[in-house]
Coordinates of C-alpha atoms in Angstrom, one line a residue:
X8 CA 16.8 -13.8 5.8
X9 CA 18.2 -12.3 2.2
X10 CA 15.0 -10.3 0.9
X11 CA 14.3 -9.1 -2.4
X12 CA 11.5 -6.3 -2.5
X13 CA 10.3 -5.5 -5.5
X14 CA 10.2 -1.6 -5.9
X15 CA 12.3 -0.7 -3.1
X16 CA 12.4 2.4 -4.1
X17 CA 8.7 3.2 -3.8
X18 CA 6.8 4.8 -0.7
X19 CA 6.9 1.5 1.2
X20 CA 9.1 -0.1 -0.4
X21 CA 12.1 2.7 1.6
X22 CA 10.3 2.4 4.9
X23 CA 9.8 -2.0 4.7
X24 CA 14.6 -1.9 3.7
X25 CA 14.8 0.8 6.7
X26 CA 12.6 -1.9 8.7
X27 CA 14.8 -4.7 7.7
X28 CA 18.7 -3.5 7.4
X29 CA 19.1 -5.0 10.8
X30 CA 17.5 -8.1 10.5
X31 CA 18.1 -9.3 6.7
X32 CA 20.7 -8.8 3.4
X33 CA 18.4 -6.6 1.8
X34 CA 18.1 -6.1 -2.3
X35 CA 15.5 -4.8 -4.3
X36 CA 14.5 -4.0 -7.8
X37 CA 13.6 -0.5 -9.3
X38 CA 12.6 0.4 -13.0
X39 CA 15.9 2.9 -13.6
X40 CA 19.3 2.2 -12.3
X41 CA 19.7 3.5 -9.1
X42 CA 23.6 3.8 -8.7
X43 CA 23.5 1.5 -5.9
X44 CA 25.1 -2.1 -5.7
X45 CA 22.0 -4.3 -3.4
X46 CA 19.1 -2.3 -6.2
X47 CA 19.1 -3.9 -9.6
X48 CA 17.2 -2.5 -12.9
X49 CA 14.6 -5.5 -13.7
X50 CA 11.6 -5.3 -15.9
X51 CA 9.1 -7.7 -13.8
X52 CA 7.3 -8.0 -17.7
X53 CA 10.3 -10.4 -18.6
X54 CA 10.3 -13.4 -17.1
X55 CA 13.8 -14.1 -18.1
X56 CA 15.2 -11.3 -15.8
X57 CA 13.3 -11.9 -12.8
X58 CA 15.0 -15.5 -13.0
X59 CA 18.2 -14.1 -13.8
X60 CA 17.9 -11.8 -11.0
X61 CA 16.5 -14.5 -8.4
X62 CA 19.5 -16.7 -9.5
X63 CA 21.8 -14.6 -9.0
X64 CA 20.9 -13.0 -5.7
X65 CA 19.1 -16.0 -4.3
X66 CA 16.9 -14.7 -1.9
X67 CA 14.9 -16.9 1.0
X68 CA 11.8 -14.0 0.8
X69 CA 10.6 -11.6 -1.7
X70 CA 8.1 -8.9 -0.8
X71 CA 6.7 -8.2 -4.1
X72 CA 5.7 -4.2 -3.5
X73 CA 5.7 -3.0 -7.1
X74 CA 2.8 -1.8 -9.1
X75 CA 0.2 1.0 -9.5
X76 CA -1.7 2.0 -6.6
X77 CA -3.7 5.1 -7.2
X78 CA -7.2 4.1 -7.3
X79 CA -8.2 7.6 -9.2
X80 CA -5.2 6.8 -12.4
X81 CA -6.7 3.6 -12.6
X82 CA -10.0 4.4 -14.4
X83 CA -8.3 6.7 -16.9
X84 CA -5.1 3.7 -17.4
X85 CA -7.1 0.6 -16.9
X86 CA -5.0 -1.9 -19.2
X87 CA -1.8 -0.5 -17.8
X88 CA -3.0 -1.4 -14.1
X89 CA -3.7 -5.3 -15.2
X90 CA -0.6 -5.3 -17.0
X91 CA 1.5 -3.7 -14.1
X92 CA -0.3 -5.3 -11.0
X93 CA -1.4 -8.5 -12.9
X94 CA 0.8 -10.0 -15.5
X95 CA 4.1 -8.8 -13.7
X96 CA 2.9 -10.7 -10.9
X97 CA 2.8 -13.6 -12.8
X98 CA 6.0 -13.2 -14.2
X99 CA 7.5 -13.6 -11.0
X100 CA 5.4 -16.3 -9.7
X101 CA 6.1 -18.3 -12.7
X102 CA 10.1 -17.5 -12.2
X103 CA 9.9 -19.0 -8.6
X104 CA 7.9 -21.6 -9.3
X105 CA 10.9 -22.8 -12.3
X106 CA 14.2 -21.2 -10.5
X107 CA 13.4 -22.4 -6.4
X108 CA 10.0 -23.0 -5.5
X109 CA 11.0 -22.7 -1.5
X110 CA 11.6 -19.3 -1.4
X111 CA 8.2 -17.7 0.5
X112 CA 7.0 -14.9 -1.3
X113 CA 4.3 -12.2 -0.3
X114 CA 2.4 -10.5 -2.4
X115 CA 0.5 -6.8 -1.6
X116 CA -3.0 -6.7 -2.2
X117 CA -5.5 -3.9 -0.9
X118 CA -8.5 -3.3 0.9
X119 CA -9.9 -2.3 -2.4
X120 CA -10.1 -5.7 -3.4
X121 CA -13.2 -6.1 -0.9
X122 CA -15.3 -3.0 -2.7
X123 CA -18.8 -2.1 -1.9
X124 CA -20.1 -4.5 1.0
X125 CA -23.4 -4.5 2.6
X126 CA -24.3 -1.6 4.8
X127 CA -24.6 -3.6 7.9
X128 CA -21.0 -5.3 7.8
X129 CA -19.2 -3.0 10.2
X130 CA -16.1 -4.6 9.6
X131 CA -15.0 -6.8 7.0
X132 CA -13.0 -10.2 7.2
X133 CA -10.3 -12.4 5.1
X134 CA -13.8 -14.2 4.7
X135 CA -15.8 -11.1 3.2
X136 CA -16.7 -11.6 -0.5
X137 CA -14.3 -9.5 -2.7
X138 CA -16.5 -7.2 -4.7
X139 CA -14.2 -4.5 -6.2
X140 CA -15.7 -1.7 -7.9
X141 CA -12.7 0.0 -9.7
X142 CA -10.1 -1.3 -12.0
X143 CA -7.3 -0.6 -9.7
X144 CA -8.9 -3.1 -7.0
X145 CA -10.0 -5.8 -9.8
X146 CA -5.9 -6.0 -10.5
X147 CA -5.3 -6.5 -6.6
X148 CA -7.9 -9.0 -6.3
X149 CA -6.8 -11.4 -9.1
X150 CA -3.4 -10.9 -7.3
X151 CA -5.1 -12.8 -4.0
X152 CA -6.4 -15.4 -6.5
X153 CA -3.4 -16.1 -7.8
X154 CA -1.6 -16.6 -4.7
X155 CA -4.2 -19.0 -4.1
X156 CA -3.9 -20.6 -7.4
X157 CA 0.1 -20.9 -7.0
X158 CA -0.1 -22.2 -3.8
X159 CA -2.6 -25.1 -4.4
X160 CA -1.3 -25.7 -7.9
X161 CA 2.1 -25.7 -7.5
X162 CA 2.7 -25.8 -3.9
X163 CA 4.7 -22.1 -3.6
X164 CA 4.9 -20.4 0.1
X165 CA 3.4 -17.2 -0.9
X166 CA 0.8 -15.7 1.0
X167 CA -1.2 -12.1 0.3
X168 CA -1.0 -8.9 2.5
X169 CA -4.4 -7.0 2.3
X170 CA -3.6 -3.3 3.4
X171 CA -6.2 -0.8 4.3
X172 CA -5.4 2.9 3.6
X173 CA -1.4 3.0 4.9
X174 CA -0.4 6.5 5.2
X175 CA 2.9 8.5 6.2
X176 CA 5.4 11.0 5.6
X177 CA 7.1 10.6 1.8
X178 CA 3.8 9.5 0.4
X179 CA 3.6 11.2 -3.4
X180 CA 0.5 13.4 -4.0
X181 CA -2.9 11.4 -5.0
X182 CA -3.8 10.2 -1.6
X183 CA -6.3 11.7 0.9
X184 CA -3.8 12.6 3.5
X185 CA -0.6 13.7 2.1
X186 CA -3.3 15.6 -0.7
X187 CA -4.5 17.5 2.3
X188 CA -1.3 18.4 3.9
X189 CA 0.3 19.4 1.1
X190 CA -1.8 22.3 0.5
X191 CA -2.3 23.0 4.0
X192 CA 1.6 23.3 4.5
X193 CA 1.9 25.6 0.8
X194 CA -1.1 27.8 2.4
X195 CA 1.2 28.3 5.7
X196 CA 4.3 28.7 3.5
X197 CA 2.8 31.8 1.3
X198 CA 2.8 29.4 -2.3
X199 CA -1.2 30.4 -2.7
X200 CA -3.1 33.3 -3.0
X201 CA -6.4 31.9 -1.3
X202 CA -6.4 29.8 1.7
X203 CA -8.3 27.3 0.1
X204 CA -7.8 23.6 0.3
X205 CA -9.9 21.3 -2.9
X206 CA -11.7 18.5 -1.5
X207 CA -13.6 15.4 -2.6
X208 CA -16.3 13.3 -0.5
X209 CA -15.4 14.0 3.1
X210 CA -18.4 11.1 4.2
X211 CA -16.4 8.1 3.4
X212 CA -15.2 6.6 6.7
X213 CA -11.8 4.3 6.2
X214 CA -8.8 2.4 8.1
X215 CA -5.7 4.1 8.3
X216 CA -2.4 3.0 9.2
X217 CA 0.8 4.2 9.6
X218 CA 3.1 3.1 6.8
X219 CA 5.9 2.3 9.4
X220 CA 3.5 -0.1 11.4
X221 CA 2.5 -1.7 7.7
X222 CA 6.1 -2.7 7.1
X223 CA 6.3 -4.4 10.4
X224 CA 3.3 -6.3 9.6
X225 CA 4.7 -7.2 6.6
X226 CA 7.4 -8.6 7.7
X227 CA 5.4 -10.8 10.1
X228 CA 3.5 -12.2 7.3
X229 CA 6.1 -13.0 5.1
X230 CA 7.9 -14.9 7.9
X231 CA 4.4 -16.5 9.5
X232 CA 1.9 -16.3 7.4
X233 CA 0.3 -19.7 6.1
X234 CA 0.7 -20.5 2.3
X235 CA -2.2 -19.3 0.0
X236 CA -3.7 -17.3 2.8
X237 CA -4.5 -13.6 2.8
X238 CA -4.0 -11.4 5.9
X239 CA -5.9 -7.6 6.9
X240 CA -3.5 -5.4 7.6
X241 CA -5.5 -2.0 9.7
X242 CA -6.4 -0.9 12.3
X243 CA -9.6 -2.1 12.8
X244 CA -10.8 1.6 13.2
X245 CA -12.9 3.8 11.0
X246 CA -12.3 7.5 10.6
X247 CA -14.0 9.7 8.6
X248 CA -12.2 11.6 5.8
X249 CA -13.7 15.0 7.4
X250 CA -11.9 14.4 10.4
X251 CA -8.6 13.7 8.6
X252 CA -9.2 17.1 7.4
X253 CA -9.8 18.6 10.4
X254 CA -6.8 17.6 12.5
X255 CA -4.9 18.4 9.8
X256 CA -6.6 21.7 9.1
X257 CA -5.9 22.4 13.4
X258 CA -1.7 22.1 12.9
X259 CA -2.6 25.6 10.3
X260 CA -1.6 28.9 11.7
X261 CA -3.8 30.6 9.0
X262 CA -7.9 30.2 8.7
X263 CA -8.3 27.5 5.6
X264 CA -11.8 27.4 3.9
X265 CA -13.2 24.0 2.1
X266 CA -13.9 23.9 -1.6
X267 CA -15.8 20.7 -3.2
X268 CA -14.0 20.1 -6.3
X269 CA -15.7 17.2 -8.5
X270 CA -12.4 16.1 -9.9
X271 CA -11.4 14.4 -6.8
X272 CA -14.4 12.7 -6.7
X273 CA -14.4 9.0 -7.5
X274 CA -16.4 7.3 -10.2
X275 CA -17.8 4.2 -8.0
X276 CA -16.8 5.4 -4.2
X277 CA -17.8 3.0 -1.3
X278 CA -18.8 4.6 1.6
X279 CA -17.4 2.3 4.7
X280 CA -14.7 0.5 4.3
X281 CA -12.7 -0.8 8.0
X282 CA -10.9 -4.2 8.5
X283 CA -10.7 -6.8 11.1
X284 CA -7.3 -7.7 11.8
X285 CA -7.7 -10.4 14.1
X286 CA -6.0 -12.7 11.8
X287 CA -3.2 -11.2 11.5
X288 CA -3.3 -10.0 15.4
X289 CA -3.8 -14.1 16.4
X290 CA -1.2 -15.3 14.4
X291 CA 1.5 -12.8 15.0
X292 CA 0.7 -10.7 17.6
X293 CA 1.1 -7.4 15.3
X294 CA -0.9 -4.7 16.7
X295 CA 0.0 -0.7 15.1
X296 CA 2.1 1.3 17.4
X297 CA 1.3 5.1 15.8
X298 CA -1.5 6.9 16.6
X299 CA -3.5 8.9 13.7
X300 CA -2.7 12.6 15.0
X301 CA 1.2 11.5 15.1
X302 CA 1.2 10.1 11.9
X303 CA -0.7 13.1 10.5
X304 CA 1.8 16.2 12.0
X305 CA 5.0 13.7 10.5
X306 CA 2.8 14.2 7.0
X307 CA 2.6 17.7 8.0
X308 CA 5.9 18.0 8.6
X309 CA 7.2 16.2 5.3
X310 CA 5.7 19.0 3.6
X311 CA 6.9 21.8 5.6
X312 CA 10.0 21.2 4.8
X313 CA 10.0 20.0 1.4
X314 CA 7.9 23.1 0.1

């Protein structure tokens, strides 16, 4: 394998080249220069340089990772979301599709692309109707139509992780858990003057999973995944946000009170929201390794020390 991620220098993109040293020639792309000879400085808005790029390093699998991903920037950056997650996505199909069509490409989607479902759907499928409610998951769902479009179109092996919430340590601020644990761990480290933490809807009930069991999946899917398909990549286990907050809140030495604060609440929030993963588990075999509580002390931790 010689794999090209696309922002390797993101969250995921680190963890998926730490997942692969030992079993590919790994490069990537970032949008500064990096100082570092396998990381190249591509703006995936030119076509031209995505093919120059895929020319020159030829890879046999790209794991196309960058984009936007904060649901909440989304609403207040809508056209910059399409134009990120969207038409750079296109860009690189289209220079696959003219450099070498044969190289398999996957593309990284969201659970967000499957919205508000019906209150008596425990658990929703590859099959579910996408129904996104928020601009962020309208941009990852005409990424899974694309893939689909490429594939029957033009025949290119790309196929479409669907993550659900992926969490661990390194994540940047603007998601649940590292939110949390951040200003549990500056409470514990004496950087506030009340031992408050700011909260938004603690009802919602998701599917998270570790970040280093997301990579692995990834990697599966890119290797064994069917052209044009989409694959859940969770747990298949919903926990609610208030008991995030309250394992995390138990690692505290000090007493932390709750405050609601309506910022961090979302415009259009969907209450429920757990995959199935039995496609992915029946073609592969991926199950996650990392259980919730471990996952959460390592965010923890990441802050403790970084504070």
């Amino acid at each position: 394998m010689k794999a090209l991620i696309t922002g390797i220098t993101g969250f995921v993109g680190k963890y998926l080249e730490l997942f692969l040293k030992d079993k590919a020639d790994v490069y990537g792309t970032s949008r500064s220069n990096r100082g570092e000879k396998h990381i190249f400085k591509v703006d995936l808005l030119s076509e031209s340089e995505i093919m120059e790029l895929i020319e020159t390093i030829k890879p046999t699998h790209i794991f196309h990772l960058a984009g936007l991903s904060n649901v909440k920037d989304s609403w207040e950056h809508k056209a910059d979301f399409i134009q990120g997650n969207v038409i750079g996505t296109i860009h690189l199909l289209e220079a696959v599709r003219k450099v070498n069509d044969h190289i398999k490409v996957m593309t990284v989607g969201s659970s967000e692309e499957y919205g508000r479902i019906p209150d008596n759907l425990d658990k929703v499928s590859e099959e579910t109707r996408l129904n996104p409610v928020s601009p962020y998951g309208i941009s990852k769902c005409a990424l899974s139509m694309l893939v689909n479009l490429y594939h029957k179109s033009y025949g290119l092996n790309v196929t479409h992780a669907r993550p659900f919430n992926h969490i661990g340590p390194g994540q940047k601020l603007g998601f649940v858990t590292t939110d949390f644990a951040y200003q549990i761990a500056q409470i514990n480290k004496g950087r506030t003057q009340e031992p408050i933490i700011r909260i938004g809807n603690l009802k919602s009930a998701r599917d998270f999973t570790d970040v280093r069991d997301i990579v692995e999946a990834y990697y599966h899917i890119a290797c064994f995944g069917k052209a044009g398909e989409a694959y859940n990549v969770c747990t298949g286990q919903g926990v609610n946000i208030q008991d995030i907050v309250e394992i995390l809140i138990s690692f505290s030495n000090k007493k932390i009170n709750l405050v609601v604060d309506p910022s961090r609440i979302r415009v259009s929030d969907t209450p429920r929201l757990v995959g199935n993963p039995e496609k992915l588990f029946t073609l592969t075999g991926w199950q996650p390794k990392r259980k919730l509580e471990d996952t959460l002390i390592d965010i923890y931790d990441y802050w403790l020390k970084d504070l």
